[in-house]
Amino acid sequence: MTERRVPNELIDCVLENLYSDRATLLNCALVGRAWVRASQRGIFRKIVLELPESTAYDEVWAMRVATYQETTAHLGCLFAAKPYLASSVQSLELWRFGESSGQPEVWYTAAASVLQRLSNVNNLSFCEIRWNALPPFLRSALTELFTKSLIRVSFLGPFRIETFAELASLLSRAAHLKILDAAVFSWEWDVRDIPTYSDSESNLEGTNHPLPRSIPLEQLKLHLDIDPFMTWFQQDGCPFQVDTLQLLSVNLVFLLSPIFTDLLRVAGRNLRVLELTDMKVSDLDNYLQYTPNLCILHLGNRWRMNPFKLISIMQALFQPLLNQEGKRFSLQRLSIDLGIESNPIQWDSWSAIDTLLQKSEFASIETVDIKIFRERIIDPVPSYVVGLLTEKLRFLEASGKLVVRIMDN
């Protein structure tokens, strides 16, 4: 009987669909020689370097320290012996580096030995990082990653850095960046600290500084200290092009409204997805007039956006779009997060939203997806809330556009 072999191209396709299942990939690597390399690409596609949390010394903490040291040392040796494994790493997460002054330097040395061997990382995430507390050799290894193939950078947790000039200099090295997710924080930032083009160029000795507007961003998410970013993006020497944005997410509570309006004037025409959280009615401009091609709008913050406040915000956003000609707005999906602080008693005001969205200007809306969250300190959201809200949104319910869900925290 003739043996029939599966083509390697088909094996690669199958294994690519298993990248989220590391246990299965480990088993696949044992099937045969043709399966090894493709399985290893999935196994090493994402690595996480996570320092133990700063807690009192106990057995659990000691075990986590030992695990980190053993794992990081193993990765360093493995990548040194088999460079092709290091080239498989596309996503890297770092947790809690610089968080505590008590972190020994050997932890950083082990991490640097891994980072220095990575060449194809396109997704880099910083979680709970204090940049200026890191030793120079580790900052140097991380900075080098920005000059390579990064497509996405996420500063989460938040990321703390002393000056915006340092952050701008770091980001300016990422010539291939498409997605920036920035929850960054500093007590010392000053808008006047943002470097001009010549300043940035002088800070990047030995590298080719990107030309102004030469890095087209596709997705931008900003949280915490937002104003410096907005100001920087408007400077002539900024290397990032924002009129190419397709997704923009902004927490407005930390933002000066005029600065955000200026950004929308530049970036709004190409936007397909807009996420606005922690809004204030008093600060709202007619934002949607700048987004004629918007497909998805996400409103609210599940901890702060109560139903009554959101009604006023939606009216302020949508009513300026009404016109005598009935010209349609492009929106296809409206996503809303509601935070319930107490058992709702009166939902009558939501009828106004139902009436507003019946207008021909909003006929293109296909889905209104409402997610109801509860505060951590109160009882779960009563199931009857869905019925109360649905009753006030009769048109949306009858048209099949309405989806209402109670979400677990």
GROMACS .gro file of C-alpha atoms in nm:
model
  409
    1MET     CA    1   0.000   0.000   0.000
    2THR     CA    2   0.143   0.336  -0.104
    3GLU     CA    3   0.195   0.581   0.181
    4ARG     CA    4   0.017   0.913   0.129
    5ARG     CA    5   0.191   1.213   0.282
    6VAL     CA    6   0.025   1.539   0.372
    7PRO     CA    7   0.187   1.834   0.187
    8ASN     CA    8   0.397   2.056   0.413
    9GLU     CA    9   0.198   2.360   0.304
   10LEU     CA   10  -0.120   2.199   0.437
   11ILE     CA   11   0.052   2.103   0.763
   12ASP     CA   12   0.159   2.465   0.811
   13CYS     CA   13  -0.198   2.586   0.756
   14VAL     CA   14  -0.336   2.340   1.010
   15LEU     CA   15  -0.080   2.429   1.274
   16GLU     CA   16  -0.127   2.803   1.225
   17ASN     CA   17  -0.484   2.755   1.346
   18LEU     CA   18  -0.349   2.598   1.666
   19TYR     CA   19  -0.126   2.888   1.771
   20SER     CA   20  -0.352   2.965   2.068
   21ASP     CA   21  -0.327   2.604   2.193
   22ARG     CA   22   0.031   2.554   2.309
   23ALA     CA   23  -0.036   2.212   2.467
   24THR     CA   24  -0.156   2.073   2.133
   25LEU     CA   25   0.140   2.228   1.952
   26LEU     CA   26   0.379   2.053   2.190
   27ASN     CA   27   0.219   1.722   2.097
   28CYS     CA   28   0.227   1.807   1.726
   29ALA     CA   29   0.601   1.870   1.747
   30LEU     CA   30   0.644   1.501   1.830
   31VAL     CA   31   0.451   1.371   1.526
   32GLY     CA   32   0.734   1.387   1.277
   33ARG     CA   33   1.012   1.592   1.129
   34ALA     CA   34   0.780   1.781   0.893
   35TRP     CA   35   0.574   1.897   1.191
   36VAL     CA   36   0.857   2.017   1.415
   37ARG     CA   37   0.945   2.357   1.270
   38ALA     CA   38   0.584   2.464   1.210
   39SER     CA   39   0.490   2.359   1.565
   40GLN     CA   40   0.786   2.544   1.713
   41ARG     CA   41   0.687   2.862   1.531
   42GLY     CA   42   0.358   2.849   1.717
   43ILE     CA   43   0.510   2.748   2.052
   44PHE     CA   44   0.753   3.040   2.053
   45ARG     CA   45   0.531   3.288   1.870
   46LYS     CA   46   0.457   3.470   2.198
   47ILE     CA   47   0.669   3.489   2.512
   48VAL     CA   48   0.595   3.662   2.842
   49LEU     CA   49   0.864   3.779   3.084
   50GLU     CA   50   0.685   3.842   3.412
   51LEU     CA   51   0.863   3.945   3.728
   52PRO     CA   52   0.708   3.829   4.057
   53GLU     CA   53   0.484   4.078   4.232
   54SER     CA   54   0.642   4.271   4.518
   55THR     CA   55   0.508   4.094   4.826
   56ALA     CA   56   0.636   3.982   5.160
   57TYR     CA   57   0.882   3.698   5.124
   58ASP     CA   58   0.700   3.367   5.146
   59GLU     CA   59   0.704   3.026   4.981
   60VAL     CA   60   0.472   3.129   4.697
   61TRP     CA   61   0.683   3.434   4.614
   62ALA     CA   62   1.004   3.226   4.630
   63MET     CA   63   0.852   2.973   4.392
   64ARG     CA   64   0.760   3.247   4.143
   65VAL     CA   65   1.110   3.389   4.160
   66ALA     CA   66   1.259   3.047   4.095
   67THR     CA   67   1.020   2.989   3.804
   68TYR     CA   68   1.105   3.323   3.643
   69GLN     CA   69   1.480   3.270   3.677
   70GLU     CA   70   1.465   2.913   3.547
   71THR     CA   71   1.240   2.997   3.253
   72THR     CA   72   1.436   3.306   3.146
   73ALA     CA   73   1.772   3.128   3.173
   74HIS     CA   74   1.635   2.838   2.969
   75LEU     CA   75   1.507   3.071   2.698
   76GLY     CA   76   1.842   3.250   2.680
   77CYS     CA   77   2.033   2.923   2.636
   78LEU     CA   78   1.779   2.785   2.389
   79PHE     CA   79   1.784   3.096   2.170
   80ALA     CA   80   2.163   3.102   2.176
   81ALA     CA   81   2.183   2.738   2.062
   82LYS     CA   82   1.897   2.761   1.811
   83PRO     CA   83   1.864   3.113   1.669
   84TYR     CA   84   1.577   3.008   1.444
   85LEU     CA   85   1.362   2.966   1.757
   86ALA     CA   86   1.435   3.325   1.860
   87SER     CA   87   1.332   3.441   1.513
   88SER     CA   88   0.992   3.274   1.567
   89VAL     CA   89   0.907   3.516   1.851
   90GLN     CA   90   0.662   3.774   1.717
   91SER     CA   91   0.493   3.889   2.037
   92LEU     CA   92   0.665   3.992   2.361
   93GLU     CA   93   0.511   4.099   2.694
   94LEU     CA   94   0.705   4.240   2.990
   95TRP     CA   95   0.541   4.261   3.332
   96ARG     CA   96   0.639   4.462   3.640
   97PHE     CA   97   0.996   4.552   3.536
   98GLY     CA   98   1.123   4.839   3.750
   99GLU     CA   99   0.813   4.825   3.969
  100SER     CA  100   1.013   4.778   4.289
  101SER     CA  101   1.356   4.901   4.396
  102GLY     CA  102   1.416   4.560   4.550
  103GLN     CA  103   1.431   4.375   4.218
  104PRO     CA  104   1.783   4.227   4.183
  105GLU     CA  105   1.989   4.310   3.876
  106VAL     CA  106   2.027   3.942   3.788
  107TRP     CA  107   1.658   3.942   3.691
  108TYR     CA  108   1.724   4.220   3.441
  109THR     CA  109   2.041   4.054   3.311
  110ALA     CA  110   1.853   3.734   3.234
  111ALA     CA  111   1.582   3.929   3.052
  112ALA     CA  112   1.835   4.126   2.848
  113SER     CA  113   2.003   3.803   2.735
  114VAL     CA  114   1.671   3.697   2.583
  115LEU     CA  115   1.580   4.034   2.430
  116GLN     CA  116   1.915   4.071   2.255
  117ARG     CA  117   1.845   3.758   2.050
  118LEU     CA  118   1.502   3.861   1.924
  119SER     CA  119   1.486   3.997   1.571
  120ASN     CA  120   1.128   3.960   1.446
  121VAL     CA  121   0.913   4.096   1.730
  122ASN     CA  122   0.622   4.291   1.581
  123ASN     CA  123   0.401   4.314   1.892
  124LEU     CA  124   0.554   4.458   2.211
  125SER     CA  125   0.358   4.512   2.534
  126PHE     CA  126   0.476   4.687   2.851
  127CYS     CA  127   0.263   4.610   3.157
  128GLU     CA  128   0.324   4.793   3.487
  129ILE     CA  129   0.667   4.921   3.388
  130ARG     CA  130   0.878   5.203   3.535
  131TRP     CA  131   1.111   5.286   3.248
  132ASN     CA  132   1.359   5.505   3.432
  133ALA     CA  133   1.404   5.245   3.708
  134LEU     CA  134   1.542   4.993   3.458
  135PRO     CA  135   1.921   4.954   3.431
  136PRO     CA  136   2.076   5.114   3.120
  137PHE     CA  137   2.165   4.781   2.958
  138LEU     CA  138   1.803   4.663   2.969
  139ARG     CA  139   1.670   4.995   2.838
  140SER     CA  140   1.923   4.967   2.557
  141ALA     CA  141   1.804   4.616   2.465
  142LEU     CA  142   1.442   4.729   2.465
  143THR     CA  143   1.521   5.042   2.264
  144GLU     CA  144   1.690   4.824   2.002
  145LEU     CA  145   1.363   4.634   1.952
  146PHE     CA  146   1.198   4.958   1.842
  147THR     CA  147   1.439   4.990   1.551
  148LYS     CA  148   1.347   4.650   1.407
  149SER     CA  149   1.007   4.523   1.295
  150LEU     CA  150   0.758   4.652   1.551
  151ILE     CA  151   0.407   4.693   1.414
  152ARG     CA  152   0.219   4.724   1.745
  153VAL     CA  153   0.329   4.879   2.075
  154SER     CA  154   0.115   4.871   2.390
  155PHE     CA  155   0.199   5.068   2.704
  156LEU     CA  156  -0.034   4.928   2.966
  157GLY     CA  157  -0.071   4.894   3.335
  158PRO     CA  158   0.029   5.190   3.324
  159PHE     CA  159   0.371   5.261   3.176
  160ARG     CA  160   0.561   5.528   3.372
  161ILE     CA  161   0.836   5.741   3.220
  162GLU     CA  162   0.979   6.069   3.349
  163THR     CA  163   0.953   6.291   3.041
  164PHE     CA  164   0.750   6.288   2.725
  165ALA     CA  165   1.068   6.367   2.533
  166GLU     CA  166   1.201   6.022   2.627
  167LEU     CA  167   0.882   5.854   2.515
  168ALA     CA  168   0.868   6.047   2.187
  169SER     CA  169   1.231   5.960   2.117
  170LEU     CA  170   1.157   5.592   2.180
  171LEU     CA  171   0.849   5.582   1.958
  172SER     CA  172   1.023   5.773   1.680
  173ARG     CA  173   1.247   5.472   1.623
  174ALA     CA  174   0.954   5.246   1.530
  175ALA     CA  175   0.951   5.313   1.157
  176HIS     CA  176   0.701   5.031   1.086
  177LEU     CA  177   0.454   5.108   1.364
  178LYS     CA  178   0.085   5.070   1.275
  179ILE     CA  179  -0.088   5.035   1.614
  180LEU     CA  180  -0.019   5.238   1.929
  181ASP     CA  181  -0.203   5.162   2.255
  182ALA     CA  182  -0.076   5.400   2.521
  183ALA     CA  183  -0.168   5.408   2.888
  184VAL     CA  184   0.128   5.618   2.996
  185PHE     CA  185   0.176   5.824   3.307
  186SER     CA  186   0.408   6.081   3.462
  187TRP     CA  187   0.375   6.356   3.720
  188GLU     CA  188   0.645   6.557   3.546
  189TRP     CA  189   0.524   6.583   3.188
  190ASP     CA  190   0.514   6.922   3.027
  191VAL     CA  191   0.383   6.988   2.677
  192ARG     CA  192   0.682   7.217   2.625
  193ASP     CA  193   0.898   6.908   2.677
  194ILE     CA  194   0.791   6.757   2.345
  195PRO     CA  195   1.090   6.751   2.110
  196THR     CA  196   1.092   6.922   1.775
  197TYR     CA  197   1.212   6.734   1.467
  198SER     CA  198   1.568   6.858   1.507
  199ASP     CA  199   1.568   6.765   1.877
  200SER     CA  200   1.451   6.413   1.799
  201GLU     CA  201   1.709   6.374   1.526
  202SER     CA  202   1.992   6.473   1.758
  203ASN     CA  203   1.870   6.226   2.021
  204LEU     CA  204   1.891   5.937   1.778
  205GLU     CA  205   2.261   5.930   1.704
  206GLY     CA  206   2.365   5.647   1.477
  207THR     CA  207   2.011   5.584   1.352
  208ASN     CA  208   1.806   5.710   1.060
  209HIS     CA  209   1.534   5.929   1.204
  210PRO     CA  210   1.203   5.882   1.017
  211LEU     CA  211   1.099   6.177   0.805
  212PRO     CA  212   0.805   6.387   0.922
  213ARG     CA  213   0.471   6.213   0.859
  214SER     CA  214   0.648   5.905   0.723
  215ILE     CA  215   0.494   5.651   0.965
  216PRO     CA  216   0.123   5.599   0.884
  217LEU     CA  217  -0.067   5.491   1.196
  218GLU     CA  218  -0.376   5.273   1.151
  219GLN     CA  219  -0.495   5.235   1.512
  220LEU     CA  220  -0.448   5.471   1.807
  221LYS     CA  221  -0.570   5.416   2.164
  222LEU     CA  222  -0.488   5.680   2.423
  223HIS     CA  223  -0.549   5.677   2.798
  224LEU     CA  224  -0.427   5.878   3.099
  225ASP     CA  225  -0.185   6.156   2.989
  226ILE     CA  226  -0.328   6.231   2.644
  227ASP     CA  227  -0.267   6.600   2.574
  228PRO     CA  228   0.108   6.565   2.503
  229PHE     CA  229   0.036   6.304   2.235
  230MET     CA  230  -0.224   6.525   2.072
  231THR     CA  231   0.011   6.821   2.072
  232TRP     CA  232   0.297   6.612   1.935
  233PHE     CA  233   0.088   6.471   1.651
  234GLN     CA  234   0.014   6.825   1.534
  235GLN     CA  235   0.379   6.929   1.519
  236ASP     CA  236   0.534   6.954   1.172
  237GLY     CA  237   0.829   6.737   1.272
  238CYS     CA  238   0.626   6.450   1.416
  239PRO     CA  239   0.713   6.126   1.233
  240PHE     CA  240   0.360   5.987   1.266
  241GLN     CA  241   0.087   6.037   1.009
  242VAL     CA  242  -0.257   6.037   1.174
  243ASP     CA  243  -0.483   6.111   0.879
  244THR     CA  244  -0.443   5.740   0.795
  245LEU     CA  245  -0.611   5.629   1.120
  246GLN     CA  246  -0.890   5.372   1.086
  247LEU     CA  247  -0.948   5.325   1.460
  248LEU     CA  248  -0.929   5.589   1.732
  249SER     CA  249  -1.000   5.527   2.100
  250VAL     CA  250  -0.976   5.812   2.351
  251ASN     CA  251  -1.062   5.860   2.718
  252LEU     CA  252  -1.200   6.213   2.713
  253VAL     CA  253  -1.189   6.273   3.088
  254PHE     CA  254  -0.814   6.334   3.062
  255LEU     CA  255  -0.831   6.542   2.747
  256LEU     CA  256  -0.878   6.906   2.655
  257SER     CA  257  -1.170   6.902   2.412
  258PRO     CA  258  -1.026   7.155   2.159
  259ILE     CA  259  -0.716   6.940   2.112
  260PHE     CA  260  -0.927   6.633   2.037
  261THR     CA  261  -1.138   6.830   1.792
  262ASP     CA  262  -0.824   6.937   1.608
  263LEU     CA  263  -0.717   6.572   1.579
  264LEU     CA  264  -1.058   6.470   1.442
  265ARG     CA  265  -1.039   6.742   1.180
  266VAL     CA  266  -0.722   6.580   1.051
  267ALA     CA  267  -0.793   6.211   1.110
  268GLY     CA  268  -1.173   6.187   1.099
  269ARG     CA  269  -1.234   6.132   0.729
  270ASN     CA  270  -1.069   5.788   0.719
  271LEU     CA  271  -1.190   5.669   1.059
  272ARG     CA  272  -1.398   5.351   1.056
  273VAL     CA  273  -1.405   5.287   1.434
  274LEU     CA  274  -1.434   5.552   1.708
  275GLU     CA  275  -1.432   5.468   2.080
  276LEU     CA  276  -1.514   5.745   2.330
  277THR     CA  277  -1.512   5.685   2.705
  278ASP     CA  278  -1.567   5.899   3.014
  279MET     CA  279  -1.731   6.181   2.824
  280LYS     CA  280  -1.878   6.499   2.969
  281VAL     CA  281  -2.174   6.662   2.801
  282SER     CA  282  -2.035   7.007   2.870
  283ASP     CA  283  -1.716   6.927   2.680
  284LEU     CA  284  -1.872   6.761   2.376
  285ASP     CA  285  -1.815   6.918   2.038
  286ASN     CA  286  -2.003   6.803   1.730
  287TYR     CA  287  -1.746   6.526   1.693
  288LEU     CA  288  -1.934   6.312   1.441
  289GLN     CA  289  -1.936   6.586   1.178
  290TYR     CA  290  -1.567   6.506   1.124
  291THR     CA  291  -1.622   6.130   1.072
  292PRO     CA  292  -1.834   6.095   0.755
  293ASN     CA  293  -1.723   5.736   0.691
  294LEU     CA  294  -1.756   5.600   1.045
  295CYS     CA  295  -1.885   5.241   1.068
  296ILE     CA  296  -1.858   5.158   1.439
  297LEU     CA  297  -1.910   5.390   1.737
  298HIS     CA  298  -1.841   5.267   2.092
  299LEU     CA  299  -1.962   5.482   2.382
  300GLY     CA  300  -1.929   5.463   2.757
  301ASN     CA  301  -1.722   5.329   3.039
  302ARG     CA  302  -1.871   5.041   3.230
  303TRP     CA  303  -1.770   5.184   3.569
  304ARG     CA  304  -1.874   5.547   3.522
  305MET     CA  305  -2.130   5.579   3.245
  306ASN     CA  306  -2.474   5.575   3.405
  307PRO     CA  307  -2.781   5.543   3.178
  308PHE     CA  308  -2.912   5.894   3.239
  309LYS     CA  309  -2.586   6.069   3.159
  310LEU     CA  310  -2.545   5.866   2.843
  311ILE     CA  311  -2.881   5.977   2.706
  312SER     CA  312  -2.767   6.342   2.708
  313ILE     CA  313  -2.436   6.247   2.547
  314MET     CA  314  -2.602   6.051   2.267
  315GLN     CA  315  -2.841   6.336   2.195
  316ALA     CA  316  -2.551   6.582   2.183
  317LEU     CA  317  -2.364   6.356   1.938
  318PHE     CA  318  -2.649   6.257   1.706
  319GLN     CA  319  -2.888   6.552   1.688
  320PRO     CA  320  -2.644   6.777   1.496
  321LEU     CA  321  -2.644   6.513   1.220
  322LEU     CA  322  -3.014   6.562   1.146
  323ASN     CA  323  -3.075   6.741   0.818
  324GLN     CA  324  -3.368   6.839   0.602
  325GLU     CA  325  -3.255   6.620   0.313
  326GLY     CA  326  -3.248   6.308   0.532
  327LYS     CA  327  -2.893   6.233   0.423
  328ARG     CA  328  -2.776   5.914   0.590
  329PHE     CA  329  -2.490   5.894   0.833
  330SER     CA  330  -2.256   5.601   0.761
  331LEU     CA  331  -2.277   5.436   1.104
  332GLN     CA  332  -2.354   5.063   1.098
  333ARG     CA  333  -2.293   4.953   1.458
  334LEU     CA  334  -2.349   5.144   1.782
  335SER     CA  335  -2.196   4.980   2.089
  336ILE     CA  336  -2.287   5.112   2.435
  337ASP     CA  337  -2.151   5.022   2.780
  338LEU     CA  338  -2.375   5.104   3.074
  339GLY     CA  339  -2.267   5.096   3.437
  340ILE     CA  340  -2.552   5.046   3.683
  341GLU     CA  341  -2.479   5.205   4.019
  342SER     CA  342  -2.817   5.122   4.171
  343ASN     CA  343  -3.133   4.940   4.072
  344PRO     CA  344  -3.287   5.146   3.791
  345ILE     CA  345  -3.631   5.287   3.870
  346GLN     CA  346  -3.708   5.500   3.568
  347TRP     CA  347  -3.602   5.434   3.208
  348ASP     CA  348  -3.856   5.658   3.032
  349SER     CA  349  -3.587   5.888   2.893
  350TRP     CA  350  -3.459   5.611   2.667
  351SER     CA  351  -3.768   5.651   2.451
  352ALA     CA  352  -3.609   5.972   2.321
  353ILE     CA  353  -3.311   5.772   2.192
  354ASP     CA  354  -3.545   5.524   2.023
  355THR     CA  355  -3.724   5.813   1.852
  356LEU     CA  356  -3.398   5.976   1.748
  357LEU     CA  357  -3.256   5.660   1.590
  358GLN     CA  358  -3.577   5.611   1.389
  359LYS     CA  359  -3.482   5.911   1.176
  360SER     CA  360  -3.386   5.836   0.818
  361GLU     CA  361  -3.043   5.986   0.879
  362PHE     CA  362  -2.959   5.677   1.088
  363ALA     CA  363  -3.118   5.412   0.867
  364SER     CA  364  -2.778   5.256   0.798
  365ILE     CA  365  -2.745   5.141   1.162
  366GLU     CA  366  -2.769   4.762   1.162
  367THR     CA  367  -2.696   4.686   1.530
  368VAL     CA  368  -2.731   4.869   1.861
  369ASP     CA  369  -2.538   4.654   2.109
  370ILE     CA  370  -2.595   4.753   2.474
  371LYS     CA  371  -2.384   4.587   2.742
  372ILE     CA  372  -2.493   4.640   3.102
  373PHE     CA  373  -2.223   4.613   3.369
  374ARG     CA  374  -2.258   4.638   3.744
  375GLU     CA  375  -2.039   4.812   3.995
  376ARG     CA  376  -1.820   4.577   4.195
  377ILE     CA  377  -1.972   4.683   4.527
  378ILE     CA  378  -2.339   4.616   4.456
  379ASP     CA  379  -2.552   4.313   4.385
  380PRO     CA  380  -2.566   4.172   4.030
  381VAL     CA  381  -2.775   4.361   3.776
  382PRO     CA  382  -3.136   4.236   3.803
  383SER     CA  383  -3.246   4.034   3.502
  384TYR     CA  384  -3.557   4.250   3.459
  385VAL     CA  385  -3.337   4.544   3.355
  386VAL     CA  386  -3.319   4.401   3.004
  387GLY     CA  387  -3.697   4.407   2.978
  388LEU     CA  388  -3.720   4.762   3.112
  389LEU     CA  389  -3.471   4.892   2.858
  390THR     CA  390  -3.615   4.692   2.568
  391GLU     CA  391  -3.961   4.831   2.645
  392LYS     CA  392  -3.831   5.186   2.592
  393LEU     CA  393  -3.649   5.097   2.269
  394ARG     CA  394  -3.947   4.953   2.083
  395PHE     CA  395  -3.844   5.060   1.734
  396LEU     CA  396  -3.493   4.915   1.769
  397GLU     CA  397  -3.633   4.595   1.917
  398ALA     CA  398  -3.901   4.553   1.647
  399SER     CA  399  -3.651   4.617   1.367
  400GLY     CA  400  -3.419   4.344   1.498
  401LYS     CA  401  -3.137   4.589   1.555
  402LEU     CA  402  -3.130   4.579   1.935
  403VAL     CA  403  -2.905   4.352   2.141
  404VAL     CA  404  -2.908   4.395   2.522
  405ARG     CA  405  -2.678   4.188   2.743
  406ILE     CA  406  -2.591   4.176   3.112
  407MET     CA  407  -2.217   4.131   3.149
  408ASP     CA  408  -2.022   3.964   3.428
  409ASN     CA  409  -1.724   4.153   3.571
   0.00000   0.00000   0.00000
